[in-house]
Amino acid sequence: MNRLTTRPRATASGMTPCALCPLRKSPAFREFTEPELDFVESFKTAELKIAPGTSVLVEGTKSPHLFTVLAGWAFRYTTLDDGRRQILNYVMPGDLVGLQSSVFAEMQHSVEALTEVTLCVFPRDRLWSLYRDHPGLGLDITWLMARQEFVLDESLVSLGRRSARERIAFLLLHLYQRAAQVGLAADDELVLPFTQQHFADTLGLSLVHTNKTLRQLAHQGLAEWRGGRLRILDADGLTSAAAFDPTRETPRPFI
Amino acid sequence: MNRLTTRPRATASGMTPCALCPLRKSPAFREFTEPELDFVESFKTAELKIAPGTSVLVEGTKSPHLFTVLAGWAFRYTTLDDGRRQILNYVMPGDLVGLQSSVFAEMQHSVEALTEVTLCVFPRDRLWSLYRDHPGLGLDITWLMARQEFVLDESLVSLGRRSARERIAFLLLHLYQRAAQVGLAADDELVLPFTQQHFADTLGLSLVHTNKTLRQLAHQGLAEWRGGRLRILDADGLTSAAAFDPTRETPRPFI
DNA sequence: CGTTACCTTGAATCTCCTCAATACACGTGG
DNA sequence: CCACGTGTATTGAGGAGATTCAAGGTAACG
């Protein structure tokens, strides 16, 4: 992994040059070639910082932008007419946001920030030139989408076939693992920047039952979630409580 | 939509030439350019016919192939250690199968045929040249994946936030709509080439409860499923029973 | 004509949901 | 400094929806 020499680049003021992108330091991401880096840098038109609770994208609208998460947590969700909300997945640094609007007439889901989120903004009408001139980047997008699909598959298994206890154990492990991959978690500890209501809406459970099951896991010494901080006390116990399929290897991400 | 003149092409014997692909007649798919058609034809290395019940891909294995469904129905699923099965989605003509193995070390799910299925076989190690030399096709793959992700999103909402009755109504409508798009259904009728057990494993419900709820829908004159044939008796009633979000526009597919 | 696979229905049970009340932390204004 | 409001977490009680167990019915097939 030959690190690129960091040299100054022309970018809009205030924007992180892609060459200095903190994500590139992560071993989880692949190295860009020079032309790719140049392209991405010209493709990136802005950097956006949004406050917790702010919507990045709203279902039913059309966005001319495509985003990449540089820092912070968000979540993707849809709501039914009567207010029922289903959180589809959590969005972390390195994730792509809003590709769907490049493909469909309008957004089919919303995205909302949980912490302060820094986004790199790309104009979606230049997506075609990305595919045409930098097929390696096109393949990377495919990679990201396949990984995303895998996450959705696993969620579907959880909601369809796992008990409340299993779902919760699974989600806790999943979030820890994903956060750890981008350096947001370590030492079996992790800050969860959301409420148990979010958790319940992810799991397809009621808030009350989610809370009771979480308390059960804490009481059994498997994991503890207090004051917005998760501590995994017994990773093995939690794994078996999750009905994890141990043969399942989690794919490594890159951008 | 300027239809291409059908002319003979050199292909392996017994294989349908891509120029004559029956799927291309469908208004749901876009027209290929000449070079694209040539490439796809050379990319396609075989045509495979498999019997109902046969596995196309098996979880935990590594496949060197990428498939496209030319005809027939299949389903994609995973199983937990103790045998619980979750069907992730149904695979119909025009769908891509096995892209995940092009991206991950091994398959994370299995695919099994429901009817006799005809597959076009592509070597996954040439996927890179597809992206490099025919970015339009790369973009098409992105399109297909985005559509697939949308389907998974909707399933997640169903399993997470809809009642048994709503889930069943929704799935019936969803299947009818998808089948109709590729010419497998019309006049509110559709052949369902699987059992209620498959249905239950898709919906995250037990077989018994699935059956009882289906009977309820039949009794109320909304839809009837007898002898492998589904009849939608009251599309509007079924739609409202599904807790459909009417603002949600279903994207049109192409390959 | 018996076997097998699938569909159907009833009954008992349990998981999870809703309703309801309380506790706790935090910030605001008096 | 304390009363108060708001948002979140916690716990109990009762009930609905879905599960499991169990038993038949029906159709296809050798």
PDB file of N, CA and C in Angstrom, chain A residues 128-192:
ATOM      1  N   TRP A 128     -22.216   9.810 -15.430  1.00  0.00           N
ATOM      2  CA  TRP A 128     -21.937   9.109 -16.681  1.00  0.00           C
ATOM      3  C   TRP A 128     -20.455   9.221 -17.063  1.00  0.00           C
ATOM      4  N   SER A 129     -19.904  10.399 -16.859  1.00  0.00           N
ATOM      5  CA  SER A 129     -18.497  10.555 -17.238  1.00  0.00           C
ATOM      6  C   SER A 129     -17.590   9.760 -16.298  1.00  0.00           C
ATOM      7  N   LEU A 130     -18.054   9.570 -15.082  1.00  0.00           N
ATOM      8  CA  LEU A 130     -17.281   8.709 -14.180  1.00  0.00           C
ATOM      9  C   LEU A 130     -17.201   7.299 -14.753  1.00  0.00           C
ATOM     10  N   TYR A 131     -18.344   6.784 -15.162  1.00  0.00           N
ATOM     11  CA  TYR A 131     -18.345   5.435 -15.719  1.00  0.00           C
ATOM     12  C   TYR A 131     -17.544   5.363 -17.019  1.00  0.00           C
ATOM     13  N   ARG A 132     -17.673   6.405 -17.828  1.00  0.00           N
ATOM     14  CA  ARG A 132     -17.034   6.382 -19.141  1.00  0.00           C
ATOM     15  C   ARG A 132     -15.525   6.519 -19.041  1.00  0.00           C
ATOM     16  N   ASP A 133     -15.081   7.472 -18.207  1.00  0.00           N
ATOM     17  CA  ASP A 133     -13.657   7.788 -18.208  1.00  0.00           C
ATOM     18  C   ASP A 133     -12.865   7.094 -17.112  1.00  0.00           C
ATOM     19  N   HIS A 134     -13.582   6.597 -16.113  1.00  0.00           N
ATOM     20  CA  HIS A 134     -12.870   5.947 -15.005  1.00  0.00           C
ATOM     21  C   HIS A 134     -13.599   4.685 -14.579  1.00  0.00           C
ATOM     22  N   PRO A 135     -13.547   3.700 -15.438  1.00  0.00           N
ATOM     23  CA  PRO A 135     -14.311   2.470 -15.175  1.00  0.00           C
ATOM     24  C   PRO A 135     -13.947   1.823 -13.846  1.00  0.00           C
ATOM     25  N   GLY A 136     -12.738   2.073 -13.400  1.00  0.00           N
ATOM     26  CA  GLY A 136     -12.352   1.520 -12.096  1.00  0.00           C
ATOM     27  C   GLY A 136     -13.230   2.086 -10.995  1.00  0.00           C
ATOM     28  N   LEU A 137     -13.556   3.352 -11.107  1.00  0.00           N
ATOM     29  CA  LEU A 137     -14.440   3.971 -10.120  1.00  0.00           C
ATOM     30  C   LEU A 137     -15.861   3.436 -10.271  1.00  0.00           C
ATOM     31  N   GLY A 138     -16.250   3.174 -11.501  1.00  0.00           N
ATOM     32  CA  GLY A 138     -17.567   2.581 -11.736  1.00  0.00           C
ATOM     33  C   GLY A 138     -17.665   1.235 -11.052  1.00  0.00           C
ATOM     34  N   LEU A 139     -16.592   0.476 -11.181  1.00  0.00           N
ATOM     35  CA  LEU A 139     -16.566  -0.832 -10.538  1.00  0.00           C
ATOM     36  C   LEU A 139     -16.596  -0.683  -9.016  1.00  0.00           C
ATOM     37  N   ASP A 140     -15.961   0.353  -8.518  1.00  0.00           N
ATOM     38  CA  ASP A 140     -15.987   0.595  -7.073  1.00  0.00           C
ATOM     39  C   ASP A 140     -17.410   0.857  -6.585  1.00  0.00           C
ATOM     40  N   ILE A 141     -18.149   1.606  -7.375  1.00  0.00           N
ATOM     41  CA  ILE A 141     -19.539   1.886  -7.005  1.00  0.00           C
ATOM     42  C   ILE A 141     -20.332   0.584  -6.952  1.00  0.00           C
ATOM     43  N   THR A 142     -20.091  -0.259  -7.930  1.00  0.00           N
ATOM     44  CA  THR A 142     -20.740  -1.571  -7.928  1.00  0.00           C
ATOM     45  C   THR A 142     -20.390  -2.336  -6.656  1.00  0.00           C
ATOM     46  N   TRP A 143     -19.138  -2.243  -6.304  1.00  0.00           N
ATOM     47  CA  TRP A 143     -18.660  -2.888  -5.086  1.00  0.00           C
ATOM     48  C   TRP A 143     -19.426  -2.381  -3.864  1.00  0.00           C
ATOM     49  N   LEU A 144     -19.529  -1.077  -3.764  1.00  0.00           N
ATOM     50  CA  LEU A 144     -20.227  -0.487  -2.623  1.00  0.00           C
ATOM     51  C   LEU A 144     -21.687  -0.916  -2.596  1.00  0.00           C
ATOM     52  N   MET A 145     -22.292  -0.969  -3.768  1.00  0.00           N
ATOM     53  CA  MET A 145     -23.698  -1.350  -3.822  1.00  0.00           C
ATOM     54  C   MET A 145     -23.899  -2.807  -3.433  1.00  0.00           C
ATOM     55  N   ALA A 146     -22.955  -3.652  -3.862  1.00  0.00           N
ATOM     56  CA  ALA A 146     -23.063  -5.069  -3.519  1.00  0.00           C
ATOM     57  C   ALA A 146     -22.927  -5.253  -2.013  1.00  0.00           C
ATOM     58  N   ARG A 147     -22.039  -4.487  -1.420  1.00  0.00           N
ATOM     59  CA  ARG A 147     -21.864  -4.567   0.030  1.00  0.00           C
ATOM     60  C   ARG A 147     -23.133  -4.098   0.739  1.00  0.00           C
ATOM     61  N   GLN A 148     -23.685  -3.035   0.230  1.00  0.00           N
ATOM     62  CA  GLN A 148     -24.923  -2.500   0.791  1.00  0.00           C
ATOM     63  C   GLN A 148     -26.052  -3.527   0.685  1.00  0.00           C
ATOM     64  N   GLU A 149     -26.103  -4.189  -0.448  1.00  0.00           N
ATOM     65  CA  GLU A 149     -27.141  -5.199  -0.645  1.00  0.00           C
ATOM     66  C   GLU A 149     -26.969  -6.339   0.351  1.00  0.00           C
ATOM     67  N   PHE A 150     -25.736  -6.672   0.618  1.00  0.00           N
ATOM     68  CA  PHE A 150     -25.458  -7.724   1.594  1.00  0.00           C
ATOM     69  C   PHE A 150     -25.972  -7.331   2.976  1.00  0.00           C
ATOM     70  N   VAL A 151     -25.777  -6.084   3.339  1.00  0.00           N
ATOM     71  CA  VAL A 151     -26.269  -5.605   4.630  1.00  0.00           C
ATOM     72  C   VAL A 151     -27.792  -5.701   4.681  1.00  0.00           C
ATOM     73  N   LEU A 152     -28.429  -5.322   3.588  1.00  0.00           N
ATOM     74  CA  LEU A 152     -29.888  -5.391   3.543  1.00  0.00           C
ATOM     75  C   LEU A 152     -30.357  -6.842   3.629  1.00  0.00           C
ATOM     76  N   ASP A 153     -29.650  -7.735   2.968  1.00  0.00           N
ATOM     77  CA  ASP A 153     -29.991  -9.155   3.043  1.00  0.00           C
ATOM     78  C   ASP A 153     -29.980  -9.627   4.491  1.00  0.00           C
ATOM     79  N   GLU A 154     -28.943  -9.257   5.183  1.00  0.00           N
ATOM     80  CA  GLU A 154     -28.828  -9.691   6.572  1.00  0.00           C
ATOM     81  C   GLU A 154     -29.935  -9.103   7.435  1.00  0.00           C
ATOM     82  N   SER A 155     -30.292  -7.864   7.166  1.00  0.00           N
ATOM     83  CA  SER A 155     -31.384  -7.249   7.915  1.00  0.00           C
ATOM     84  C   SER A 155     -32.685  -7.985   7.661  1.00  0.00           C
ATOM     85  N   LEU A 156     -32.858  -8.378   6.425  1.00  0.00           N
ATOM     86  CA  LEU A 156     -34.074  -9.086   6.050  1.00  0.00           C
ATOM     87  C   LEU A 156     -34.163 -10.418   6.798  1.00  0.00           C
ATOM     88  N   VAL A 157     -33.052 -11.088   6.914  1.00  0.00           N
ATOM     89  CA  VAL A 157     -33.027 -12.336   7.675  1.00  0.00           C
ATOM     90  C   VAL A 157     -33.380 -12.053   9.132  1.00  0.00           C
ATOM     91  N   SER A 158     -32.845 -10.989   9.654  1.00  0.00           N
ATOM     92  CA  SER A 158     -33.127 -10.636  11.045  1.00  0.00           C
ATOM     93  C   SER A 158     -34.613 -10.401  11.264  1.00  0.00           C
ATOM     94  N   LEU A 159     -35.175  -9.502  10.461  1.00  0.00           N
ATOM     95  CA  LEU A 159     -36.579  -9.144  10.658  1.00  0.00           C
ATOM     96  C   LEU A 159     -37.498 -10.316  10.356  1.00  0.00           C
ATOM     97  N   GLY A 160     -37.077 -11.148   9.407  1.00  0.00           N
ATOM     98  CA  GLY A 160     -37.960 -12.242   9.023  1.00  0.00           C
ATOM     99  C   GLY A 160     -37.873 -13.442   9.930  1.00  0.00           C
ATOM    100  N   ARG A 161     -36.680 -13.752  10.393  1.00  0.00           N
ATOM    101  CA  ARG A 161     -36.506 -15.046  11.039  1.00  0.00           C
ATOM    102  C   ARG A 161     -35.858 -15.032  12.422  1.00  0.00           C
ATOM    103  N   ARG A 162     -35.492 -13.873  12.907  1.00  0.00           N
ATOM    104  CA  ARG A 162     -34.870 -13.871  14.229  1.00  0.00           C
ATOM    105  C   ARG A 162     -35.811 -13.322  15.284  1.00  0.00           C
ATOM    106  N   SER A 163     -35.659 -13.813  16.507  1.00  0.00           N
ATOM    107  CA  SER A 163     -36.443 -13.310  17.636  1.00  0.00           C
ATOM    108  C   SER A 163     -35.921 -11.931  18.035  1.00  0.00           C
ATOM    109  N   ALA A 164     -36.667 -11.264  18.892  1.00  0.00           N
ATOM    110  CA  ALA A 164     -36.279  -9.925  19.335  1.00  0.00           C
ATOM    111  C   ALA A 164     -34.872  -9.948  19.942  1.00  0.00           C
ATOM    112  N   ARG A 165     -34.637 -10.917  20.788  1.00  0.00           N
ATOM    113  CA  ARG A 165     -33.333 -11.030  21.441  1.00  0.00           C
ATOM    114  C   ARG A 165     -32.223 -11.240  20.415  1.00  0.00           C
ATOM    115  N   GLU A 166     -32.461 -12.109  19.476  1.00  0.00           N
ATOM    116  CA  GLU A 166     -31.471 -12.376  18.441  1.00  0.00           C
ATOM    117  C   GLU A 166     -31.224 -11.138  17.569  1.00  0.00           C
ATOM    118  N   ARG A 167     -32.307 -10.472  17.227  1.00  0.00           N
ATOM    119  CA  ARG A 167     -32.170  -9.274  16.392  1.00  0.00           C
ATOM    120  C   ARG A 167     -31.309  -8.224  17.062  1.00  0.00           C
ATOM    121  N   ILE A 168     -31.591  -8.010  18.334  1.00  0.00           N
ATOM    122  CA  ILE A 168     -30.875  -6.957  19.046  1.00  0.00           C
ATOM    123  C   ILE A 168     -29.404  -7.307  19.173  1.00  0.00           C
ATOM    124  N   ALA A 169     -29.124  -8.542  19.544  1.00  0.00           N
ATOM    125  CA  ALA A 169     -27.729  -8.971  19.663  1.00  0.00           C
ATOM    126  C   ALA A 169     -27.025  -8.803  18.318  1.00  0.00           C
ATOM    127  N   PHE A 170     -27.717  -9.196  17.283  1.00  0.00           N
ATOM    128  CA  PHE A 170     -27.128  -9.107  15.944  1.00  0.00           C
ATOM    129  C   PHE A 170     -26.838  -7.660  15.555  1.00  0.00           C
ATOM    130  N   LEU A 171     -27.799  -6.796  15.793  1.00  0.00           N
ATOM    131  CA  LEU A 171     -27.617  -5.396  15.401  1.00  0.00           C
ATOM    132  C   LEU A 171     -26.503  -4.724  16.193  1.00  0.00           C
ATOM    133  N   LEU A 172     -26.424  -5.038  17.463  1.00  0.00           N
ATOM    134  CA  LEU A 172     -25.353  -4.462  18.276  1.00  0.00           C
ATOM    135  C   LEU A 172     -23.989  -4.863  17.718  1.00  0.00           C
ATOM    136  N   LEU A 173     -23.856  -6.135  17.415  1.00  0.00           N
ATOM    137  CA  LEU A 173     -22.586  -6.613  16.861  1.00  0.00           C
ATOM    138  C   LEU A 173     -22.316  -5.991  15.498  1.00  0.00           C
ATOM    139  N   HIS A 174     -23.358  -5.916  14.708  1.00  0.00           N
ATOM    140  CA  HIS A 174     -23.207  -5.348  13.369  1.00  0.00           C
ATOM    141  C   HIS A 174     -22.741  -3.900  13.434  1.00  0.00           C
ATOM    142  N   LEU A 175     -23.371  -3.119  14.296  1.00  0.00           N
ATOM    143  CA  LEU A 175     -23.006  -1.708  14.396  1.00  0.00           C
ATOM    144  C   LEU A 175     -21.587  -1.549  14.926  1.00  0.00           C
ATOM    145  N   TYR A 176     -21.258  -2.356  15.894  1.00  0.00           N
ATOM    146  CA  TYR A 176     -19.904  -2.266  16.446  1.00  0.00           C
ATOM    147  C   TYR A 176     -18.878  -2.565  15.367  1.00  0.00           C
ATOM    148  N   GLN A 177     -19.145  -3.619  14.644  1.00  0.00           N
ATOM    149  CA  GLN A 177     -18.210  -4.042  13.608  1.00  0.00           C
ATOM    150  C   GLN A 177     -18.043  -2.980  12.521  1.00  0.00           C
ATOM    151  N   ARG A 178     -19.167  -2.441  12.073  1.00  0.00           N
ATOM    152  CA  ARG A 178     -19.085  -1.426  11.030  1.00  0.00           C
ATOM    153  C   ARG A 178     -18.365  -0.178  11.535  1.00  0.00           C
ATOM    154  N   ALA A 179     -18.697   0.223  12.751  1.00  0.00           N
ATOM    155  CA  ALA A 179     -18.068   1.423  13.298  1.00  0.00           C
ATOM    156  C   ALA A 179     -16.573   1.200  13.479  1.00  0.00           C
ATOM    157  N   ALA A 180     -16.210   0.009  13.920  1.00  0.00           N
ATOM    158  CA  ALA A 180     -14.794  -0.289  14.142  1.00  0.00           C
ATOM    159  C   ALA A 180     -14.019  -0.224  12.831  1.00  0.00           C
ATOM    160  N   GLN A 181     -14.662  -0.637  11.748  1.00  0.00           N
ATOM    161  CA  GLN A 181     -13.984  -0.633  10.448  1.00  0.00           C
ATOM    162  C   GLN A 181     -13.577   0.765   9.992  1.00  0.00           C
ATOM    163  N   VAL A 182     -14.321   1.763  10.430  1.00  0.00           N
ATOM    164  CA  VAL A 182     -13.959   3.115  10.027  1.00  0.00           C
ATOM    165  C   VAL A 182     -13.400   3.903  11.213  1.00  0.00           C
ATOM    166  N   GLY A 183     -12.973   3.175  12.220  1.00  0.00           N
ATOM    167  CA  GLY A 183     -12.276   3.813  13.325  1.00  0.00           C
ATOM    168  C   GLY A 183     -13.149   4.539  14.321  1.00  0.00           C
ATOM    169  N   LEU A 184     -14.441   4.245  14.304  1.00  0.00           N
ATOM    170  CA  LEU A 184     -15.350   4.912  15.231  1.00  0.00           C
ATOM    171  C   LEU A 184     -15.597   4.100  16.495  1.00  0.00           C
ATOM    172  N   ALA A 185     -14.999   2.938  16.574  1.00  0.00           N
ATOM    173  CA  ALA A 185     -15.199   2.110  17.758  1.00  0.00           C
ATOM    174  C   ALA A 185     -13.935   1.299  18.016  1.00  0.00           C
ATOM    175  N   ALA A 186     -13.722   1.004  19.272  1.00  0.00           N
ATOM    176  CA  ALA A 186     -12.580   0.174  19.648  1.00  0.00           C
ATOM    177  C   ALA A 186     -12.767  -0.276  21.084  1.00  0.00           C
ATOM    178  N   ASP A 187     -12.046  -1.292  21.468  1.00  0.00           N
ATOM    179  CA  ASP A 187     -12.077  -1.782  22.850  1.00  0.00           C
ATOM    180  C   ASP A 187     -13.478  -2.139  23.312  1.00  0.00           C
ATOM    181  N   ASP A 188     -14.260  -2.711  22.426  1.00  0.00           N
ATOM    182  CA  ASP A 188     -15.611  -3.139  22.776  1.00  0.00           C
ATOM    183  C   ASP A 188     -16.494  -2.001  23.260  1.00  0.00           C
ATOM    184  N   GLU A 189     -16.134  -0.789  22.860  1.00  0.00           N
ATOM    185  CA  GLU A 189     -16.973   0.349  23.222  1.00  0.00           C
ATOM    186  C   GLU A 189     -17.315   1.172  21.993  1.00  0.00           C
ATOM    187  N   LEU A 190     -18.464   1.799  22.052  1.00  0.00           N
ATOM    188  CA  LEU A 190     -18.972   2.506  20.885  1.00  0.00           C
ATOM    189  C   LEU A 190     -20.029   3.508  21.313  1.00  0.00           C
ATOM    190  N   VAL A 191     -19.920   4.715  20.780  1.00  0.00           N
ATOM    191  CA  VAL A 191     -20.944   5.729  21.059  1.00  0.00           C
ATOM    192  C   VAL A 191     -22.091   5.557  20.075  1.00  0.00           C
ATOM    193  N   LEU A 192     -23.284   5.365  20.593  1.00  0.00           N
ATOM    194  CA  LEU A 192     -24.461   5.239  19.735  1.00  0.00           C
ATOM    195  C   LEU A 192     -25.224   6.565  19.751  1.00  0.00           C
TER     196      LEU A 192
END
